[in-house]
Tab-separated table of C-alpha atoms in Angstrom:
chain	number	residue	atom	x	y	z
A	303	MET	CA	172.788	341.796	32.960
A	304	ASP	CA	169.346	341.926	31.543
A	305	ARG	CA	169.478	344.505	28.465
A	306	ILE	CA	166.006	346.344	28.455
A	307	ALA	CA	164.436	348.429	25.509
A	308	CYS	CA	161.758	350.631	25.001
A	309	GLY	CA	160.810	351.537	22.082
A	310	ARG	CA	157.567	351.906	19.769
A	311	GLY	CA	157.035	348.116	19.210
A	312	GLY	CA	157.011	347.618	22.979
A	313	ILE	CA	159.622	345.966	25.336
A	314	VAL	CA	162.233	344.031	24.486
A	315	LEU	CA	164.220	342.308	27.304
A	316	THR	CA	167.151	340.508	26.570
A	317	MET	CA	168.622	338.019	28.752
A	318	THR	CA	172.417	337.836	29.545
A	319	ALA	CA	171.496	336.652	33.388
A	320	ARG	CA	169.131	334.393	35.147
A	321	SER	CA	166.754	336.540	37.299
A	322	ARG	CA	164.482	335.222	40.671
A	323	PHE	CA	161.576	335.717	41.854
A	324	HIS	CA	159.492	333.474	44.776
A	325	ASN	CA	156.065	334.842	45.985
A	326	PRO	CA	154.508	331.673	47.272
A	327	VAL	CA	151.236	333.429	48.891
A	328	ASP	CA	147.920	332.839	47.698
A	329	VAL	CA	146.178	334.772	46.237
A	330	HIS	CA	142.552	336.247	45.586
A	331	PHE	CA	141.548	338.470	44.027
A	332	GLY	CA	137.875	340.211	42.814
A	333	ALA	CA	134.552	342.126	44.626
A	334	GLY	CA	132.931	339.109	46.617
A	335	ALA	CA	136.851	337.627	46.824
A	336	LEU	CA	135.760	337.515	51.146
A	337	ALA	CA	133.071	334.763	50.140
A	338	ARG	CA	136.045	332.423	49.891
A	339	LEU	CA	137.769	332.919	53.132
A	340	PRO	CA	136.107	329.990	54.750
A	341	GLU	CA	137.890	327.598	52.079
A	342	LEU	CA	141.253	328.898	52.450
A	343	VAL	CA	140.260	328.050	56.539
A	344	GLY	CA	138.913	324.778	56.549
A	345	ASN	CA	138.762	322.691	59.331
A	346	ARG	CA	141.538	325.001	61.241
A	347	ARG	CA	140.649	326.779	64.145
A	348	ALA	CA	141.038	331.067	63.338
A	349	VAL	CA	142.095	334.355	65.432
A	350	LEU	CA	140.944	337.037	62.825
A	351	VAL	CA	143.306	340.316	64.274
A	352	THR	CA	141.834	343.098	62.760
A	353	MET	CA	141.226	347.463	63.894
A	354	PRO	CA	138.902	348.605	66.694
A	355	GLU	CA	136.327	350.101	63.901
A	356	ALA	CA	136.200	347.250	62.122
A	357	ARG	CA	132.986	346.303	64.447
A	358	ALA	CA	131.159	349.473	63.633
A	359	LEU	CA	131.708	348.961	59.594
A	360	GLY	CA	130.370	345.533	59.776
A	361	MET	CA	133.243	344.425	58.324
A	362	THR	CA	133.942	342.170	61.898
A	363	GLY	CA	130.114	340.223	61.832
A	364	GLN	CA	131.039	338.917	58.306
A	365	ILE	CA	134.096	337.705	58.140
A	366	GLU	CA	131.767	335.482	62.390
A	367	ALA	CA	129.155	334.930	60.207
A	368	LEU	CA	131.263	333.050	57.350
A	369	LEU	CA	133.828	330.962	60.054
A	370	GLY	CA	130.956	330.520	62.396
A	371	GLN	CA	132.099	328.057	65.472
A	372	ARG	CA	135.758	328.575	63.418
A	373	LEU	CA	136.686	331.226	64.577
A	374	ALA	CA	138.473	331.316	68.308
A	375	GLY	CA	138.207	334.662	69.271
A	376	VAL	CA	138.682	338.320	68.316
A	377	VAL	CA	141.905	340.589	69.172
A	378	ASP	CA	140.452	344.189	67.699
A	379	GLN	CA	142.417	346.706	69.461
A	380	VAL	CA	144.945	347.573	67.398
A	381	SER	CA	146.030	350.321	67.156
A	382	PRO	CA	148.485	352.945	64.045
A	383	ASN	CA	151.909	352.022	63.870
A	384	PRO	CA	152.559	349.366	65.863
A	385	ASP	CA	153.753	349.749	69.289
A	386	VAL	CA	156.577	347.998	71.646
A	387	ARG	CA	154.620	349.522	74.774
A	388	GLU	CA	150.980	348.626	72.939
A	389	LEU	CA	152.185	345.326	71.605
A	390	ALA	CA	154.134	343.498	74.604
A	391	PRO	CA	150.988	343.014	76.153
A	392	MET	CA	148.217	342.263	73.268
A	393	TYR	CA	151.050	339.706	72.266
A	394	GLY	CA	151.494	337.620	76.358
A	395	ASP	CA	147.665	337.892	76.288
A	396	PHE	CA	147.464	336.434	72.145
A	397	TRP	CA	149.756	332.913	73.440
A	398	ARG	CA	147.397	332.346	76.883
A	399	ARG	CA	144.458	332.940	74.898
A	400	TYR	CA	144.835	331.198	71.411
A	401	GLY	CA	148.225	329.322	71.379
A	402	GLN	CA	146.188	326.868	70.341
A	403	CYS	CA	144.390	328.274	66.820
A	404	GLU	CA	145.916	327.315	63.994
A	405	VAL	CA	145.534	330.350	61.742
A	406	ILE	CA	145.461	333.558	61.609
A	407	VAL	CA	142.661	335.972	59.504
A	408	ALA	CA	144.150	339.609	59.450
A	409	LEU	CA	141.747	342.071	58.915
A	410	GLY	CA	142.371	345.850	57.971
A	411	GLY	CA	144.877	348.140	56.749
A	412	GLY	CA	148.450	348.078	57.160
A	413	SER	CA	148.794	348.202	60.776
A	414	ALA	CA	146.404	345.230	62.176
A	415	LEU	CA	149.035	342.738	59.104
A	416	ASP	CA	151.477	344.253	60.362
A	417	THR	CA	149.985	342.950	63.642
A	418	ALA	CA	149.268	339.416	62.933
A	419	LYS	CA	152.471	339.323	61.659
A	420	LEU	CA	153.926	340.173	65.173
A	421	LEU	CA	151.919	337.953	66.550
A	422	MET	CA	152.160	334.807	64.658
A	423	VAL	CA	155.802	334.013	66.073
A	424	ALA	CA	156.716	333.040	69.498
A	425	GLY	CA	159.139	332.121	70.926
A	426	ALA	CA	159.548	328.514	73.821
A	427	ASP	CA	159.202	331.382	76.004
A	428	ASP	CA	156.016	333.550	74.266
A	429	ARG	CA	157.825	337.038	75.668
A	430	PHE	CA	157.317	339.388	72.793
A	431	ALA	CA	160.937	340.725	74.581
A	432	ALA	CA	162.852	338.125	73.173
A	433	LEU	CA	161.464	338.933	70.376
A	434	VAL	CA	162.076	342.421	70.398
A	435	ASP	CA	165.633	341.564	71.733
A	436	ALA	CA	166.676	340.252	68.854
A	437	LEU	CA	165.333	342.195	65.594
A	438	ASP	CA	167.149	345.988	68.251
A	439	ALA	CA	170.006	343.271	68.154
A	440	GLY	CA	170.398	342.977	64.746
A	441	VAL	CA	169.608	338.732	64.811
A	442	THR	CA	168.025	335.950	63.300
A	443	PHE	CA	164.338	335.652	65.193
A	444	ARG	CA	163.809	331.441	65.667
A	445	PRO	CA	160.758	331.394	66.525
A	446	ALA	CA	159.583	327.757	68.825
A	447	ARG	CA	155.813	328.216	67.153
A	448	ALA	CA	154.380	330.555	64.322
A	449	LYS	CA	150.864	329.990	62.727
A	450	ARG	CA	149.253	330.639	59.386
A	451	LEU	CA	147.836	333.672	58.073
A	452	ILE	CA	145.883	334.649	56.018
A	453	THR	CA	145.878	338.177	55.082
A	454	VAL	CA	142.293	340.908	53.858
A	455	PRO	CA	143.721	344.240	53.010
A	456	THR	CA	141.227	347.269	53.723
A	457	THR	CA	142.828	349.405	52.058
A	458	ALA	CA	144.670	350.015	48.747
A	459	GLY	CA	148.619	350.399	49.874
A	460	THR	CA	149.711	348.406	51.641
A	461	GLY	CA	150.133	345.267	50.325
A	462	SER	CA	151.647	343.661	53.605
A	463	GLU	CA	148.941	341.083	52.000
A	464	VAL	CA	151.689	339.231	49.740
A	465	THR	CA	155.121	340.230	51.792
A	466	PRO	CA	156.102	338.710	54.676
A	467	TRP	CA	157.647	342.331	56.273
A	468	ALA	CA	156.376	343.391	59.579
A	469	THR	CA	156.825	346.963	61.507
A	470	LEU	CA	157.028	347.166	64.759
A	471	TRP	CA	158.043	350.934	66.185
A	472	ASP	CA	159.272	351.785	69.684
A	473	ARG	CA	158.375	355.725	69.870
A	474	HIS	CA	158.815	355.954	73.650
A	475	VAL	CA	162.165	354.470	74.532
A	476	LYS	CA	164.748	354.039	71.273
A	477	ARG	CA	162.662	356.002	68.810
A	478	LYS	CA	163.040	353.540	66.354
A	479	LYS	CA	161.195	351.202	63.343
A	480	TYR	CA	162.277	347.657	63.430
A	481	SER	CA	161.010	345.367	61.074
A	482	LEU	CA	160.614	342.085	61.154
A	483	HIS	CA	161.038	339.494	58.233
A	484	LEU	CA	160.804	335.630	58.823
A	485	PRO	CA	160.500	332.509	56.674
A	486	GLU	CA	157.305	332.087	58.507
A	487	THR	CA	155.987	335.623	57.931
A	488	TRP	CA	154.973	335.170	54.272
A	489	PRO	CA	150.543	335.011	54.397
A	490	GLU	CA	149.667	331.464	52.666
A	491	ALA	CA	146.889	333.596	51.937
A	492	ALA	CA	145.387	336.857	50.247
A	493	ILE	CA	141.584	338.270	50.016
A	494	VAL	CA	141.809	341.012	48.150
A	495	ASP	CA	137.743	342.645	48.109
A	496	PRO	CA	138.076	345.946	46.732
A	497	ARG	CA	134.799	345.767	48.247
A	498	LEU	CA	136.215	345.592	51.967
A	499	THR	CA	138.275	349.235	50.762
A	500	ARG	CA	134.855	351.210	49.698
A	501	SER	CA	134.812	352.989	53.780
A	502	LEU	CA	137.897	354.704	53.536
A	503	PRO	CA	137.126	358.148	53.893
A	504	ARG	CA	139.070	360.086	51.323
A	505	ALA	CA	142.450	360.589	54.171
A	506	VAL	CA	142.939	357.219	54.248
A	507	THR	CA	142.189	356.269	50.149
A	508	LEU	CA	144.771	359.529	48.680
A	509	GLN	CA	147.460	358.389	52.290
A	510	SER	CA	146.876	354.091	51.390
A	511	GLY	CA	147.278	355.314	47.492
A	512	LEU	CA	150.621	357.308	47.655
A	513	ASP	CA	152.241	354.283	49.993
A	514	ALA	CA	151.142	352.231	46.643
A	515	LEU	CA	152.742	354.392	44.074
A	516	SER	CA	155.974	355.003	46.695
A	517	HIS	CA	156.395	350.539	46.735
A	518	ALA	CA	156.358	350.346	42.466
A	519	LEU	CA	158.905	353.122	41.826
A	520	GLU	CA	161.076	351.749	45.029
A	521	ALA	CA	160.618	348.449	43.099
A	522	ILE	CA	162.306	350.265	40.309
A	523	TRP	CA	165.797	351.330	41.481
A	524	ASN	CA	167.059	349.075	43.274
A	525	ILE	CA	169.495	347.440	42.937
A	526	ASN	CA	167.347	343.728	43.614
A	527	ALA	CA	164.713	344.447	41.033
A	528	ASN	CA	164.612	342.433	37.982
A	529	PRO	CA	162.261	341.956	34.589
A	530	ILE	CA	159.268	340.204	36.750
A	531	SER	CA	159.404	343.092	39.789
A	532	ASP	CA	160.182	345.908	36.938
A	533	THR	CA	156.104	343.861	35.338
A	534	PHE	CA	154.342	344.636	38.710
A	535	ALA	CA	156.264	347.581	38.946
A	536	VAL	CA	155.606	349.594	35.866
A	537	SER	CA	151.915	348.018	35.560
A	538	ALA	CA	150.678	349.116	39.331
A	539	ALA	CA	153.188	352.738	38.675
A	540	ARG	CA	150.731	353.458	35.191
A	541	ASP	CA	147.489	352.669	36.738
A	542	MET	CA	147.684	354.121	40.392
A	543	MET	CA	148.400	357.397	38.870
A	544	ARG	CA	145.752	357.188	36.276
A	545	VAL	CA	143.201	355.837	39.376
A	546	LEU	CA	143.822	358.085	42.243
A	547	PRO	CA	142.773	362.023	41.588
A	548	GLN	CA	139.886	359.643	39.524
A	549	LEU	CA	139.531	358.272	42.946
A	550	MET	CA	139.846	361.429	44.749
A	551	THR	CA	136.578	362.096	43.454
A	552	SER	CA	134.036	359.402	43.154
A	553	LEU	CA	135.328	357.736	46.565
A	554	ASP	CA	132.226	355.117	45.995
A	555	ASP	CA	132.644	354.110	42.440
A	556	GLU	CA	133.672	350.612	42.392
A	557	ALA	CA	135.812	349.969	39.704
A	558	LEU	CA	137.934	353.249	40.625
A	559	ARG	CA	138.308	350.670	43.575
A	560	SER	CA	139.318	347.765	42.047
A	561	GLN	CA	142.023	349.294	39.840
A	562	ALA	CA	142.886	350.819	42.872
A	563	ALA	CA	143.369	347.395	44.456
A	564	LEU	CA	145.288	346.027	42.100
A	565	ALA	CA	147.796	348.233	41.284
A	566	ALA	CA	148.483	347.787	44.719
A	567	LEU	CA	148.646	344.634	45.129
A	568	GLN	CA	150.697	344.317	41.655
A	569	ALA	CA	153.403	347.053	43.907
A	570	GLY	CA	152.936	344.636	46.786
A	571	MET	CA	153.947	341.787	44.675
A	572	ALA	CA	156.768	344.486	42.773
A	573	PHE	CA	158.703	344.983	46.457
A	574	SER	CA	157.604	341.590	48.082
A	575	ASN	CA	161.182	340.952	45.892
A	576	THR	CA	163.359	343.837	46.312
A	577	LYS	CA	162.225	345.472	49.380
A	578	THR	CA	161.430	349.603	49.637
A	579	ALA	CA	164.760	351.782	49.170
A	580	LEU	CA	165.583	355.681	49.885
A	581	ALA	CA	162.160	356.499	50.336
A	582	HIS	CA	161.065	354.312	52.292
A	583	SER	CA	164.121	354.792	54.169
A	584	ILE	CA	163.544	358.946	55.176
A	585	SER	CA	159.860	358.084	55.984
A	586	TYR	CA	161.106	356.143	58.859
A	587	ASP	CA	162.011	359.704	60.754
A	588	MET	CA	159.438	361.872	59.271
A	589	THR	CA	156.823	359.118	61.010
A	590	ILE	CA	158.279	359.341	64.267
A	591	ARG	CA	159.668	362.033	64.510
A	592	HIS	CA	157.756	364.561	62.991
A	593	GLY	CA	154.266	362.588	62.724
A	594	LEU	CA	153.682	362.921	59.272
A	595	PRO	CA	151.380	359.504	57.842
A	596	HIS	CA	153.912	357.001	56.167
A	597	GLY	CA	151.252	357.156	52.668
A	598	ILE	CA	153.194	360.889	52.476
A	599	ALA	CA	156.230	360.837	54.515
A	600	CYS	CA	156.986	358.175	52.146
A	601	SER	CA	155.892	359.434	48.959
A	602	PHE	CA	156.296	362.700	49.176
A	603	THR	CA	160.419	362.260	48.042
A	604	LEU	CA	160.204	361.217	45.325
A	605	PRO	CA	160.480	363.703	42.874
A	606	ALA	CA	163.602	364.443	44.699
A	607	VAL	CA	164.555	360.579	44.945
A	608	MET	CA	164.082	360.166	41.047
A	609	ARG	CA	166.402	363.491	40.612
A	610	LEU	CA	168.706	361.248	42.195
A	611	ALA	CA	168.100	358.318	40.119
A	612	ILE	CA	168.381	359.467	36.840
A	613	GLY	CA	171.075	358.969	34.942
A	614	ARG	CA	172.786	356.235	37.322
A	615	GLN	CA	171.751	352.893	35.247
A	616	ALA	CA	170.765	353.399	32.403
A	617	GLU	CA	168.697	349.800	32.492
A	618	ARG	CA	166.882	351.313	34.847
A	619	ASP	CA	166.119	354.738	32.882
A	620	ALA	CA	164.045	352.458	30.896
A	621	VAL	CA	161.975	350.728	33.088
A	622	LEU	CA	161.233	353.978	34.984
A	623	ALA	CA	160.961	355.845	30.898
A	624	ARG	CA	157.800	353.087	30.596
A	625	VAL	CA	156.063	354.620	33.580
A	626	PHE	CA	156.381	357.702	32.212
A	627	ASP	CA	155.697	357.359	28.487
A	628	GLY	CA	159.237	357.078	27.880
A	629	ASP	CA	159.424	360.826	29.331
A	630	ILE	CA	162.249	359.876	31.370
A	631	ALA	CA	163.818	364.378	31.072
A	632	SER	CA	160.247	365.633	32.714
A	633	ALA	CA	159.992	362.462	34.683
A	634	PRO	CA	160.173	364.233	38.590
A	635	ASP	CA	158.888	367.052	37.176
A	636	MET	CA	154.979	365.227	35.804
A	637	LEU	CA	155.444	363.404	39.078
A	638	THR	CA	155.635	365.912	41.557
A	639	ALA	CA	153.083	367.885	39.643
A	640	PHE	CA	151.438	363.988	39.821
A	641	LEU	CA	151.464	364.923	44.307
A	642	ASN	CA	151.040	368.642	44.443
A	643	GLY	CA	147.735	368.205	42.161
A	644	LEU	CA	146.568	365.878	45.148
A	645	GLY	CA	146.798	368.119	48.089
A	646	VAL	CA	151.078	366.734	49.348
A	647	ALA	CA	153.719	368.999	49.035
A	648	THR	CA	157.335	367.770	47.583
A	649	GLU	CA	160.071	369.789	49.870
A	650	PHE	CA	160.942	368.866	53.313
A	651	SER	CA	160.751	372.817	54.506
A	652	ALA	CA	156.483	372.503	54.225
A	653	TYR	CA	157.117	369.615	57.068
A	654	GLY	CA	159.177	371.700	59.188
A	655	VAL	CA	161.853	370.536	58.147
A	656	THR	CA	165.271	372.328	58.263
A	657	GLU	CA	167.813	372.183	56.008
A	658	SER	CA	170.475	371.285	58.120
A	659	GLU	CA	167.964	368.335	59.534
A	660	SER	CA	167.061	366.528	55.578
A	661	SER	CA	170.760	366.318	54.855
A	662	ALA	CA	171.195	364.795	57.512
A	663	MET	CA	168.143	362.528	57.589
A	664	ILE	CA	169.377	361.980	54.083
A	665	ALA	CA	172.589	360.421	55.025
A	666	ALA	CA	171.980	358.898	57.867
A	667	ALA	CA	168.438	357.248	55.311
A	668	LEU	CA	171.450	356.074	53.026
A	669	ASP	CA	173.628	354.624	54.555
A	670	GLY	CA	170.254	352.166	56.268
A	671	PRO	CA	169.277	348.838	55.023
A	672	ARG	CA	166.431	350.096	52.088
A	673	GLY	CA	169.052	352.912	51.723
A	674	ARG	CA	171.664	350.290	51.005
A	675	ASN	CA	168.801	348.502	48.475
A	676	PHE	CA	168.785	352.197	46.194
A	677	ILE	CA	170.901	352.193	43.382
A	678	GLY	CA	171.609	356.107	43.897
A	679	ALA	CA	173.047	354.290	47.110
A	680	VAL	CA	175.727	352.102	44.789
A	681	ALA	CA	178.987	354.091	44.308
């Protein structure tokens, strides 16, 4: 196993085992990066998948101007946390109207990117039910057709622009969350243009930043972690904890927006290889049963999860210590103070959850696929 030591001289890695890091996404980062879209689309026909407000914000118009006749149409009825009931008719209409288009351009936050990934693969009969049935049965969906995907995030947090995962909710019938991930759902390219995040209101900026912080920390206390993912995760966590409080008081600061976007991208790169862990596993029940926004739902338990993680593996402790200037003992309290300073409570009771319900929720989360990635779930 790789040994990691931290000291005044920096980080020392002693490699006694091989690590593998895979991410095929062609990333374009920086202010004005959206201008690269025509080059990335090339001569192919594209469909824009985005949120309704993109038109009023001028973003849909930018894409239309950049792509011209190559843009076959716009799907702009994406809603937060895509649900089976909402996506079924959209999916059928999408494949009927745009079956011959080669590329989806996904513009928006995590919900828009998730929706695009769910739309981009189809079975032989183009039935959304076939995809949902496979997810519900826990078997691999095997698409007969798939489109290519170019992601353009408008939030600094989702990380979905560089991962193959898409979240699908069933809030009305089975009250559960599904995760789609296939070789076909890796984006072909990602355009991370921090200027697209400047219109975000305070609440969404906060939730997005905390989602990214959760991605970074969850990639560290993770059984799938490796020195490469650690490099991205440590940098992302440190930078987001530094930048986010400043950004909350200076939402129009382009430099801070850029730093937050880079931190979120790094967090996405980290968990693109590790997946998330216990805090995210808990968050799904908090969102579906208590209506808590995802960024808050996956971050308010971080101090408690960290307390469970510390002491499990010395190597993971050493990586966490790099985030908190070497002070691993005080790290949970430092993280609690950070979240409280942003107005985020870190107790279940603050969200109307009883002690018995929270205990059951944690036990179920530990047994879930994301919970089993947590080092504390390993005996």
